[in-house]
GROMACS .gro file of C-alpha atoms in nm:
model
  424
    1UNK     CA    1   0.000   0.000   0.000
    2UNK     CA    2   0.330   0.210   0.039
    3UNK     CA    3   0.366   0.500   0.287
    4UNK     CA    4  -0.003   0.679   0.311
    5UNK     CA    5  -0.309   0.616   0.502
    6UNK     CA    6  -0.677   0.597   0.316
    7UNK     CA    7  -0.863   0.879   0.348
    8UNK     CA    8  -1.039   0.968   0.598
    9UNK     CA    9  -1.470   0.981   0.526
   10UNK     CA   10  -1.620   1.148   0.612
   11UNK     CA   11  -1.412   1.519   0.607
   12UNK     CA   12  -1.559   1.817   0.658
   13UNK     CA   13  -1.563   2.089   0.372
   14UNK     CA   14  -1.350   2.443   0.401
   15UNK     CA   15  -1.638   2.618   0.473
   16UNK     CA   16  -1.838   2.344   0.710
   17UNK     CA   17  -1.717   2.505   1.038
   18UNK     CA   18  -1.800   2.833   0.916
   19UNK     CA   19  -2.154   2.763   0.840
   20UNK     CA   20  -2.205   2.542   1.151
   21UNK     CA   21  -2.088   2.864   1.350
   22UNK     CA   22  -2.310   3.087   1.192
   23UNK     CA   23  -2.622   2.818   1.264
   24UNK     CA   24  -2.526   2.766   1.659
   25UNK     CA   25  -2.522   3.224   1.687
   26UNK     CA   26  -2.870   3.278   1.459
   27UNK     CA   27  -3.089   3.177   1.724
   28UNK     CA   28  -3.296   2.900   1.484
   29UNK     CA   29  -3.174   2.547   1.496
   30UNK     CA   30  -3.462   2.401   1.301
   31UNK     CA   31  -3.683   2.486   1.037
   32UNK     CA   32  -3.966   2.482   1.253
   33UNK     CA   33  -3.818   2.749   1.477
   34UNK     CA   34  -3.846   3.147   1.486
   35UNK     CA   35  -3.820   3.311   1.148
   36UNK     CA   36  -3.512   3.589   1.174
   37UNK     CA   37  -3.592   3.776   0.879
   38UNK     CA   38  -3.382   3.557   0.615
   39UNK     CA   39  -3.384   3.248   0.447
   40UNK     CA   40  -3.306   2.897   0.668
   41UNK     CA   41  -2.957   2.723   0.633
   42UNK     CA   42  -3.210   2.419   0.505
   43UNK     CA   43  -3.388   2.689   0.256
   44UNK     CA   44  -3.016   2.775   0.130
   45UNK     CA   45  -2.930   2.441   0.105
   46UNK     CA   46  -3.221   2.322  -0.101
   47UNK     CA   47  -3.197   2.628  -0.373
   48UNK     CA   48  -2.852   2.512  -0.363
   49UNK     CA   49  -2.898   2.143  -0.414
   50UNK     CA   50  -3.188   2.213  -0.641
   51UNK     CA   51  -2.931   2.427  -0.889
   52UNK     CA   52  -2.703   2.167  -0.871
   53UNK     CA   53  -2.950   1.919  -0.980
   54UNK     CA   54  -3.111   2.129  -1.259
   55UNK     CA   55  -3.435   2.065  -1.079
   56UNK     CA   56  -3.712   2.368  -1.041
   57UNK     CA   57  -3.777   2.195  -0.663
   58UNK     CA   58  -3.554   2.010  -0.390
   59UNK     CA   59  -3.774   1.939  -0.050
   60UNK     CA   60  -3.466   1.807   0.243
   61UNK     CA   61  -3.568   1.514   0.467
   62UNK     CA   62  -3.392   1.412   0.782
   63UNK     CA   63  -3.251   1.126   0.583
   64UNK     CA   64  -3.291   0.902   0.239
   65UNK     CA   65  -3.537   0.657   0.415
   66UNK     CA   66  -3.767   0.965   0.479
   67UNK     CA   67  -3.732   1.111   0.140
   68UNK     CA   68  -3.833   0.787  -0.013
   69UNK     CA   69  -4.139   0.726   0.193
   70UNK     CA   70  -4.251   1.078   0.124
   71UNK     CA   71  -4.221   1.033  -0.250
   72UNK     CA   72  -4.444   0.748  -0.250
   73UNK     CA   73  -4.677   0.909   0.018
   74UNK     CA   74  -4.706   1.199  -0.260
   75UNK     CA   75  -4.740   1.029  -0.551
   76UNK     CA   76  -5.059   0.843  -0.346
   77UNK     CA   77  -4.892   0.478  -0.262
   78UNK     CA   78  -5.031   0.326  -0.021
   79UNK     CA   79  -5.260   0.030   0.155
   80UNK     CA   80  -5.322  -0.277  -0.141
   81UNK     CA   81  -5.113  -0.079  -0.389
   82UNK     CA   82  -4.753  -0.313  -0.522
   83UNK     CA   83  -4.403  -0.074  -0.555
   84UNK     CA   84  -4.165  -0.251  -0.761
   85UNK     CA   85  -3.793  -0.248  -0.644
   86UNK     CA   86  -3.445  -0.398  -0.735
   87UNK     CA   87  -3.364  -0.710  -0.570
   88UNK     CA   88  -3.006  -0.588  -0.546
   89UNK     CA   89  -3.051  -0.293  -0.266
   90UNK     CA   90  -3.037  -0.158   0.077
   91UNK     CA   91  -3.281  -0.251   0.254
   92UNK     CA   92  -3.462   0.075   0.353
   93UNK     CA   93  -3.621   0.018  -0.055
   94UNK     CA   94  -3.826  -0.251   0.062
   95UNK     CA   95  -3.867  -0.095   0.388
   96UNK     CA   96  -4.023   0.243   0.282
   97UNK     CA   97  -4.255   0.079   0.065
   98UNK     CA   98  -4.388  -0.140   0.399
   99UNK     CA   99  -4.382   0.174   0.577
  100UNK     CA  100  -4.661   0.299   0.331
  101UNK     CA  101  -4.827  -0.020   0.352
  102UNK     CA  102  -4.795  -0.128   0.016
  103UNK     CA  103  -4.582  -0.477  -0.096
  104UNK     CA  104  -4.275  -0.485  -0.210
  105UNK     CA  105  -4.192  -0.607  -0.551
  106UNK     CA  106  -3.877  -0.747  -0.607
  107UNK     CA  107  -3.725  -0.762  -0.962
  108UNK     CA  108  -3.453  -0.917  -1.106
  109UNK     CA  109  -3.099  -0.667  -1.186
  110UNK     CA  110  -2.941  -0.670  -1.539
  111UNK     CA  111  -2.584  -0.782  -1.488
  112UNK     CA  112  -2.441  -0.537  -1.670
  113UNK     CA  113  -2.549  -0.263  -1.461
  114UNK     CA  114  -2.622  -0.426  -1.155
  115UNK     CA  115  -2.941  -0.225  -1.128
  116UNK     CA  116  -3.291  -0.275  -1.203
  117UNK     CA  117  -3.355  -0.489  -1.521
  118UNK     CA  118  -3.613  -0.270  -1.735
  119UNK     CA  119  -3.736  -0.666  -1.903
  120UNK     CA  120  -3.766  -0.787  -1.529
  121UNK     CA  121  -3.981  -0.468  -1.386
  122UNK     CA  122  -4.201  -0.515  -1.701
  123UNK     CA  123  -4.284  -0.856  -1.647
  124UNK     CA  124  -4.364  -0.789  -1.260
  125UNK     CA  125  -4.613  -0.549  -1.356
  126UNK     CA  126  -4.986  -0.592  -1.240
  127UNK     CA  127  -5.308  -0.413  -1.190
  128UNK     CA  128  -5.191  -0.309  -0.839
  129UNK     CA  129  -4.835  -0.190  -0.980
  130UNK     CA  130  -4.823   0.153  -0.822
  131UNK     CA  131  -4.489   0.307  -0.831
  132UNK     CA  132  -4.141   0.159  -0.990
  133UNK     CA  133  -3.832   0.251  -0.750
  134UNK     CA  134  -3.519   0.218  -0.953
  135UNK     CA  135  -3.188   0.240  -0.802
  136UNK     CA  136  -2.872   0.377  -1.004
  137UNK     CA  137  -2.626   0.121  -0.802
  138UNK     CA  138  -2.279   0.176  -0.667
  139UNK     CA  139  -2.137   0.328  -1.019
  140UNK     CA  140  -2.417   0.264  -1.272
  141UNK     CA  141  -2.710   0.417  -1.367
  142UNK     CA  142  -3.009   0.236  -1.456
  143UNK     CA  143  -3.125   0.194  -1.821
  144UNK     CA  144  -3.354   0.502  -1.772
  145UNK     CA  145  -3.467   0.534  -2.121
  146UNK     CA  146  -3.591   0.223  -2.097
  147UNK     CA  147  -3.742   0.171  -1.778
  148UNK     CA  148  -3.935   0.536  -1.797
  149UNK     CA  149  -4.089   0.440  -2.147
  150UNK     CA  150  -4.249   0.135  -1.909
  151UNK     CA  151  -4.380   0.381  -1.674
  152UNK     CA  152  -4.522   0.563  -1.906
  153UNK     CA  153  -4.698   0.307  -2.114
  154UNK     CA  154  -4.854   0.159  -1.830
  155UNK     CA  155  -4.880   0.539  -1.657
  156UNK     CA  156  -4.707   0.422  -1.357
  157UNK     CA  157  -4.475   0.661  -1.176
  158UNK     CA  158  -4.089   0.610  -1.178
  159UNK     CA  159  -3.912   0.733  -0.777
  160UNK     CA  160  -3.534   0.727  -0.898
  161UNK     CA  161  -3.343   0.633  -0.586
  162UNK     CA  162  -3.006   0.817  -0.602
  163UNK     CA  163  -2.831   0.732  -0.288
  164UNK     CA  164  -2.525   0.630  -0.492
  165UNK     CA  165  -2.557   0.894  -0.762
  166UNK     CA  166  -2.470   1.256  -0.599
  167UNK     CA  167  -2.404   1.462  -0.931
  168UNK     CA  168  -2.442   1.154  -1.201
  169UNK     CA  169  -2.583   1.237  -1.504
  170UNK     CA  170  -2.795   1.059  -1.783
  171UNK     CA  171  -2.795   1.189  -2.169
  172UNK     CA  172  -2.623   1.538  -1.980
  173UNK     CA  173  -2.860   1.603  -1.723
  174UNK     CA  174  -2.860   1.444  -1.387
  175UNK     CA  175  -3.033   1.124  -1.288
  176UNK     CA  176  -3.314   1.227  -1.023
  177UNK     CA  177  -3.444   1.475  -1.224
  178UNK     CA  178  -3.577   1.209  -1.520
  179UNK     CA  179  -3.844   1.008  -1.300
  180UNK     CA  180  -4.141   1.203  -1.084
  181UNK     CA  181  -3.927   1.220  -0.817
  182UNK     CA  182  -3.574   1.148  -0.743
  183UNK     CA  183  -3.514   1.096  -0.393
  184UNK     CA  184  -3.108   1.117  -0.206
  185UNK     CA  185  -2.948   1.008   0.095
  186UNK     CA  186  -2.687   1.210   0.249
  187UNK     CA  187  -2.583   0.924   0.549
  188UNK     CA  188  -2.240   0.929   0.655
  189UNK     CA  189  -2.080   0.726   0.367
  190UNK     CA  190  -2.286   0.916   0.096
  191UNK     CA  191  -2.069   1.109  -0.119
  192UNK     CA  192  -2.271   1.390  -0.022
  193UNK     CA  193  -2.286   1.358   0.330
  194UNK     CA  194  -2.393   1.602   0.694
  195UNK     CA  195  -2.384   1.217   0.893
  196UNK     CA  196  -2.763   1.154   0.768
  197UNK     CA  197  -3.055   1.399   0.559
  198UNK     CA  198  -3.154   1.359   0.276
  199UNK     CA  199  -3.351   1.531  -0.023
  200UNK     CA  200  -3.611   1.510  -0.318
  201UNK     CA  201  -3.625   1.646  -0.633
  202UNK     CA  202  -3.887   1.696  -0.853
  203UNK     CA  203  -4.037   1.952  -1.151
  204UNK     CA  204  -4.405   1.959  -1.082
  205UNK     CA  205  -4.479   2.249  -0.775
  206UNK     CA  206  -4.799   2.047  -0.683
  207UNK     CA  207  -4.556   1.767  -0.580
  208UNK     CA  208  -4.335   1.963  -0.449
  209UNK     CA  209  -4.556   2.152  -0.207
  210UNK     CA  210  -4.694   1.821  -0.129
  211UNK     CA  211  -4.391   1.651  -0.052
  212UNK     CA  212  -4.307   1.974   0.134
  213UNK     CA  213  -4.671   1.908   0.395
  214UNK     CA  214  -4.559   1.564   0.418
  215UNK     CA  215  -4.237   1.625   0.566
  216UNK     CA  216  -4.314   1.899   0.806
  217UNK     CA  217  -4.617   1.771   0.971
  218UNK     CA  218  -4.879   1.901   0.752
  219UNK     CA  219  -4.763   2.262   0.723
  220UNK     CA  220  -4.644   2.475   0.441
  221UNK     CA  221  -4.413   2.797   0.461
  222UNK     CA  222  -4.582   3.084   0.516
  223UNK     CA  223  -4.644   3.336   0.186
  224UNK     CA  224  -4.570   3.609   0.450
  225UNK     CA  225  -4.356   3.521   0.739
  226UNK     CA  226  -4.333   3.670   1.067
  227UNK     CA  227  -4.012   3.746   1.240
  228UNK     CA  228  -4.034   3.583   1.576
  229UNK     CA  229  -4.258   3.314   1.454
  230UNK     CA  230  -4.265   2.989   1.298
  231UNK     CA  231  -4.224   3.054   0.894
  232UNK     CA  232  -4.464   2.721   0.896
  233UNK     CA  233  -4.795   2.749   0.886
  234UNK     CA  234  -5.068   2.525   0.915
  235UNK     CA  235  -5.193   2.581   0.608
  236UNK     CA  236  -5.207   2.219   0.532
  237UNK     CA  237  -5.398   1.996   0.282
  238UNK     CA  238  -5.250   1.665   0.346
  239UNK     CA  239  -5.149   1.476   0.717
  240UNK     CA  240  -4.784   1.502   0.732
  241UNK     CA  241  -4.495   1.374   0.988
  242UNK     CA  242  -4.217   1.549   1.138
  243UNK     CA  243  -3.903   1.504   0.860
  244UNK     CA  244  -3.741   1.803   0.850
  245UNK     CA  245  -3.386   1.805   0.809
  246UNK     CA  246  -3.205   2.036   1.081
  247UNK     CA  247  -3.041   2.357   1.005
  248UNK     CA  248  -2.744   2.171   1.157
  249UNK     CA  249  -2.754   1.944   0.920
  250UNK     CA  250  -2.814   2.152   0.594
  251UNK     CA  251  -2.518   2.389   0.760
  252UNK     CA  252  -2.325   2.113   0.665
  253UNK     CA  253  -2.429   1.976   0.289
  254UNK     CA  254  -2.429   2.362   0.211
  255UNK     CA  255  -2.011   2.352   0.259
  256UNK     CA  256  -2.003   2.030   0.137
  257UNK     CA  257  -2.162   2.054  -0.185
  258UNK     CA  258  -1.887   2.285  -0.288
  259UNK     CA  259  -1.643   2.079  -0.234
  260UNK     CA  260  -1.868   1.742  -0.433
  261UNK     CA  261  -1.743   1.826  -0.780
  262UNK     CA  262  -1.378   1.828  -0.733
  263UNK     CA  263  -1.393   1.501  -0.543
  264UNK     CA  264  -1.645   1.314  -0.737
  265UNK     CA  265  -1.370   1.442  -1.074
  266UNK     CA  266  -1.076   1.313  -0.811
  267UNK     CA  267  -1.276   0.976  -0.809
  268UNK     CA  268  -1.348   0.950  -1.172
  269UNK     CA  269  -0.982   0.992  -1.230
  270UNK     CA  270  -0.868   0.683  -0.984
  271UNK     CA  271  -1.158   0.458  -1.125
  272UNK     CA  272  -0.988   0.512  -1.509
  273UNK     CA  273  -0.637   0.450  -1.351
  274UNK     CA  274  -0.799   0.119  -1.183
  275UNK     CA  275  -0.958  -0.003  -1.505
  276UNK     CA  276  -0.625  -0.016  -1.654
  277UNK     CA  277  -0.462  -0.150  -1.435
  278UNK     CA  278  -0.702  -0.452  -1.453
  279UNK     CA  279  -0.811  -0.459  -1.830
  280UNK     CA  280  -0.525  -0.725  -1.924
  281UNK     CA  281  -0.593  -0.905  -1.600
  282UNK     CA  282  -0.774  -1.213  -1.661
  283UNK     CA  283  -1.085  -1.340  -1.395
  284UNK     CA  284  -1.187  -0.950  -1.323
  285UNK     CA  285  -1.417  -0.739  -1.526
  286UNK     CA  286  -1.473  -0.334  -1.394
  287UNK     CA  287  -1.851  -0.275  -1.388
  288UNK     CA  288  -1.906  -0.068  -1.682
  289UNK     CA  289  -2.157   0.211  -1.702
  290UNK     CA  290  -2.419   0.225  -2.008
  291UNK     CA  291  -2.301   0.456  -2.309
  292UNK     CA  292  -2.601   0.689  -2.216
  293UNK     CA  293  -2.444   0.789  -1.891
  294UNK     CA  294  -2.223   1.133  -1.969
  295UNK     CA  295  -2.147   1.159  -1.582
  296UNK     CA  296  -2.054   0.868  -1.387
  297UNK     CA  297  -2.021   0.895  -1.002
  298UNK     CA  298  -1.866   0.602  -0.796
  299UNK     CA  299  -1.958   0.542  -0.435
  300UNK     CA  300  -1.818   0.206  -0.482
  301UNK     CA  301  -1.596   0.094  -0.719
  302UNK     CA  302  -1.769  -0.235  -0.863
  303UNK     CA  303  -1.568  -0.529  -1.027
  304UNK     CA  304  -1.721  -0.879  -1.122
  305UNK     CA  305  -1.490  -1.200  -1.104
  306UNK     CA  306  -1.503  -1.528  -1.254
  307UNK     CA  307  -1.518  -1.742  -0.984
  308UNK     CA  308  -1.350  -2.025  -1.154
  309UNK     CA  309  -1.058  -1.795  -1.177
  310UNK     CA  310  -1.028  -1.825  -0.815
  311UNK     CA  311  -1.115  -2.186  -0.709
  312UNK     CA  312  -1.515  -2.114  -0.725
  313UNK     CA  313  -1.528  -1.939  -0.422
  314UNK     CA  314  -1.725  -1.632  -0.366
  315UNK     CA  315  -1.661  -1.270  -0.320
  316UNK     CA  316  -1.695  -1.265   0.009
  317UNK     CA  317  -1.429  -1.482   0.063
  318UNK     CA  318  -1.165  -1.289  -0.232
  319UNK     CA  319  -1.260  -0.984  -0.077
  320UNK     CA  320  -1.128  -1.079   0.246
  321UNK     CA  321  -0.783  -1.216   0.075
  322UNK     CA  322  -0.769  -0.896  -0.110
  323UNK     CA  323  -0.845  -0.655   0.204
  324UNK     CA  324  -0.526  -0.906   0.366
  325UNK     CA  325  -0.250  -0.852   0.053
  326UNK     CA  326  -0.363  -0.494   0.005
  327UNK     CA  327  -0.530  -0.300   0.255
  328UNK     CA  328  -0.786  -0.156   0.046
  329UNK     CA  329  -1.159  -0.289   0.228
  330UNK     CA  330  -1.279  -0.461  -0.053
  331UNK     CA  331  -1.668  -0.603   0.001
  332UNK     CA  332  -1.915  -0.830  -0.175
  333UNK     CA  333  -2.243  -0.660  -0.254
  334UNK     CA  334  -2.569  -0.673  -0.072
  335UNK     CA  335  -2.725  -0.993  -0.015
  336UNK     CA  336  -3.043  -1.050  -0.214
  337UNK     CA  337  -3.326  -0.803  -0.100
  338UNK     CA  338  -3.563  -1.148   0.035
  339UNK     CA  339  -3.249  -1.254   0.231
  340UNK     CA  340  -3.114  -0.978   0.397
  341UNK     CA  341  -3.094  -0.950   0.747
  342UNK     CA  342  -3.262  -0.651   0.771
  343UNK     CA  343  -3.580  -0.750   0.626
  344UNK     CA  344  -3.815  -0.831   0.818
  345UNK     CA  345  -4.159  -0.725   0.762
  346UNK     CA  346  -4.353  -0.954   1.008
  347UNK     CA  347  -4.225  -0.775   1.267
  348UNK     CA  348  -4.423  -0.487   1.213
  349UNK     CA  349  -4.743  -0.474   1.360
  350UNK     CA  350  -4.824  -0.163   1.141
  351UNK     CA  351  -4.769  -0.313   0.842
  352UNK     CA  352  -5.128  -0.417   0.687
  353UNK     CA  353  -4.987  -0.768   0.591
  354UNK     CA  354  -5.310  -0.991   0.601
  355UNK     CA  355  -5.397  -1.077   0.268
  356UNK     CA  356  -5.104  -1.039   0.072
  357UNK     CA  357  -4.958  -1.281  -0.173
  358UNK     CA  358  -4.620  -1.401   0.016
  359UNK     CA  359  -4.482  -1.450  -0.295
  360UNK     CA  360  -4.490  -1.115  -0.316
  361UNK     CA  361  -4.365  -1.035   0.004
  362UNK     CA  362  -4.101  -1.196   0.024
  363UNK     CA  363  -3.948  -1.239  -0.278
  364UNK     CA  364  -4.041  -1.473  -0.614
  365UNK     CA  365  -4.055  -1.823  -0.492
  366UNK     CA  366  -3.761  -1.911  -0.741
  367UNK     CA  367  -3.503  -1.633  -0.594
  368UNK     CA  368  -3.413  -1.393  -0.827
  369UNK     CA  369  -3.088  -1.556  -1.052
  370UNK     CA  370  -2.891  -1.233  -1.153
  371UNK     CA  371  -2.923  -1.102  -0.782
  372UNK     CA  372  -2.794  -1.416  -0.641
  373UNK     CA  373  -2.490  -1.425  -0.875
  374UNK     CA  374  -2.370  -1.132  -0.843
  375UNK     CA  375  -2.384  -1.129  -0.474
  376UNK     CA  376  -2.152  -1.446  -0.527
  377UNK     CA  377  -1.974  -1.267  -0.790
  378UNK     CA  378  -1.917  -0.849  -0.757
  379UNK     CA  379  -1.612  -0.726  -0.520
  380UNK     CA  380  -1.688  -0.315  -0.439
  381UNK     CA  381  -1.475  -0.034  -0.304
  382UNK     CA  382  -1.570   0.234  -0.112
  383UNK     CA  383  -1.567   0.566  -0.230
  384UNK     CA  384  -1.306   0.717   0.005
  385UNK     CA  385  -1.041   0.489  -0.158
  386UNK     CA  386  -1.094   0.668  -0.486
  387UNK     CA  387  -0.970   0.991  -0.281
  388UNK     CA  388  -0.645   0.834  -0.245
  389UNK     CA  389  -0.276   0.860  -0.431
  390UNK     CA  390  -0.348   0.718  -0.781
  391UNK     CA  391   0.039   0.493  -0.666
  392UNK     CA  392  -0.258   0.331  -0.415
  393UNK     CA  393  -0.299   0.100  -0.645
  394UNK     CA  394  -0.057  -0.012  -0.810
  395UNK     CA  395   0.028  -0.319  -0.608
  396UNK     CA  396  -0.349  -0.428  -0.687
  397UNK     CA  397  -0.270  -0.665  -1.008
  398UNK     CA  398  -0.026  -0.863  -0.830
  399UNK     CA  399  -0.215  -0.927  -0.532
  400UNK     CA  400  -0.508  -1.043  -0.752
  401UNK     CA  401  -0.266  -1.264  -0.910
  402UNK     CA  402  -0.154  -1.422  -0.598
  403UNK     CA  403  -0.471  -1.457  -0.456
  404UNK     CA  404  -0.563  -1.639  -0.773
  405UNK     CA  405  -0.255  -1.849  -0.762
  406UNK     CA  406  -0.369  -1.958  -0.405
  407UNK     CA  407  -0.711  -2.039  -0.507
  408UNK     CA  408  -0.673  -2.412  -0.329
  409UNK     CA  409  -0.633  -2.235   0.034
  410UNK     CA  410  -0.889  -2.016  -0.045
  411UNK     CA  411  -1.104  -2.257  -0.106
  412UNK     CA  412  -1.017  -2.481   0.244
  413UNK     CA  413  -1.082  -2.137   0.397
  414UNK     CA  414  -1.432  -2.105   0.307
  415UNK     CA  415  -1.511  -2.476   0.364
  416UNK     CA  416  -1.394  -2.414   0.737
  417UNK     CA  417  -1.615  -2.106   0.773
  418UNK     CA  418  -1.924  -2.288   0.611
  419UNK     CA  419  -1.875  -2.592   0.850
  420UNK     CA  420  -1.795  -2.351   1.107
  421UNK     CA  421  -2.112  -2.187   1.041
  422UNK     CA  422  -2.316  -2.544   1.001
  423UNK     CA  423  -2.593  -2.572   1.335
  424UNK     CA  424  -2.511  -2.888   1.483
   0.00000   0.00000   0.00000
């Protein structure tokens, strides 16, 4: 790894302290609070954000699991209703869609992209198909051409889920702004990041103001504010629930958006030194992104193995060789939407579950093939790594090549930890 540390993630932008400071000494900490004559840190932010984006609206959330229940609250998903969602995910994407008490639809990925496969949401389509939640993955961006000409010949919504796209764009304008709504996470190991918020874009106003009522309890911003008082009002059409981001928080993304185009460039330029380092390497394959996309963002560096290349074991096992001989935290992907840990919708008293199809809730009774293999198959790299010394990597071909030449103790290793793991 030579004589440097990773970076650090997440670090706080030049003007982050600054803005924090001037948040803690204005005497309003939340949007909610007393109006002192001029915009909110959150208002600031979400002009910001929304020029960034190219999008006439941006509505912050406390976090991405927020944002996305509030898109499908305002685009009218709810009890009975089916949301269609990549089996390849976090979890908070089958989560959200509980939360509204609708099911869960889980569709097969293309393996190319690694996101949602447009043939696979079109086949999962019903009468009770209410909204189609497309992720752009890691590094890709979904096939949006395709995938929105679905929702629009069956007039179904599409939420575009960009938790892993901060500043991607699709045909030169930025995925999030292509679907109804596009909906962002700004957790800690987002590339845009104040620990958690989050955010929604959209171009009609009557979503916006709705999403707008649905994250602050109902209430709208006053045409006229008051200094002294709330600048929300109960002016309020729909019931809403407390998800306002904090002016904390958007005191943060404010600095840090500056500094997102300079790093998400610095990561672009890392990913093309990594692809050629590995393009005469045989048994590894970089994830590449659709000709369509014109900006690529990477909050993980994807790479698909053959597995025969490394005694047929999975990527869960090379990742942890790699991670030994290099340093860098390699990671196999999430596990299949129906069998991750975090799923687990009986659990829920709230959820309206009685009646439903549990095929459909939890997962298509023959698993869903492309997910599966390329849980088995895909190493990732977090974003921070890209950040690095470009020299980072140069010791990565060989240690692939060793761990392929020790395939047979590889292979012993991950017998032990499947016995290991065997209930007696």
């Amino acid at each position: 790894m030579g004589d440097f540390a990773l970076p650090a993630w997440p670090r706080p932008a030049q003007n982050a302290l600054r803005n924090l400071q001037a948040v803690l000494e204005s005497g309003r900490w939340s949007l909610p609070g007393a109006w002192q004559g001029r915009p909110s840190a959150e208002e600031r932010f979400a002009a910001r954000f929304a020029d960034f984006m190219g999008a006439p609206h941006c509505v912050p959330t406390t976090n991405g699991t927020s944002a996305l229940v509030i898109a499908l609250e305002a685009l009218d998903v709810g009890a009975g209703d089916e949301v269609i969602v990549p089996g390849l995910t976090w979890v908070a994407n089958a989560s959200t869609v509980l939360a509204v008490n609708a099911t869960p639809v889980m569709v097969d990925i293309d393996p190319a992209t690694l996101c949602a496969s447009p043939a696979a949401i079109e086949r999962a389509i019903t009468e009770r198909t209410r909204a189609i939640v497309v992720v752009h993955l890691f590094s890709s961006v979904a096939d949006l051409d395709a995938i929105l000409a679905i929702g629009e010949r069956h007039g179904i919504p599409v939420v575009e889920d960009c938790s892993h796209a901060h500043g991607a764009s699709w045909r030169g304008r930025r995925v999030g702004t292509w679907g109804a709504a596009g909906t962002f996470s700004m957790q800690e190991r987002k590339l845009l990041t104040s620990g958690e918020g989050g955010a929604v874009v959209c171009q009609d106003g009557a979503l916006a103001d709705r999403l707008t009522q649905l994250r602050s309890d109902g209430r709208r911003f006053a045409p006229h504010p008051v200094e002294g008082e709330s600048e929300l009002v109960a002016d309020c059409s729909v019931a809403g629930t407390n998800y306002c981001m904090s002016e904390l928080c958007a005191a943060v993304l404010d600095a840090q958006l500056e500094a997102l185009p300079e790093q998400n460039r610095r990561r672009a330029e890392n990913a093309a030194v990594v692809d050629k380092l590995l393009e005469e390497l045989p048994g590894v394959t970089p994830v590449r992104a659709l000709p369509s996309v014109t900006e690529r963002t990477y909050y993980q560096y994807a790479v698909r193995i053959d597995r025969e290349a490394f005694g047929g074991v999975t990527a869960t096992t090379v990742s942890r060789a790699l991670t030994a001989e290099t340093g860098l935290p390699f990671q196999a992907p999430y596990p299949p939407m129906y069998r991750h840990p975090l799923y687990r919708p009986r659990t829920k008293r709230r959820f309206l579950l009685e009646g439903r199809d549990p095929g459909r809730l939890d997962g298509p009774a023959g698993g869903l093939p492309e997910t599966e293999r390329a849980h088995l198959e895909v190493l990732t790299l977090h974003h921070p790594v890209l950040l690095a010394p470009d020299q980072a990597f140069d010791a990565l071909p060989e240690a692939i090549e060793k761990v392929q030449r020790e395939a047979a103790s590889l292979c012993a290793v991950e017998s032990a930890s499947r016995e290991s793991a065997t209930p007696l």
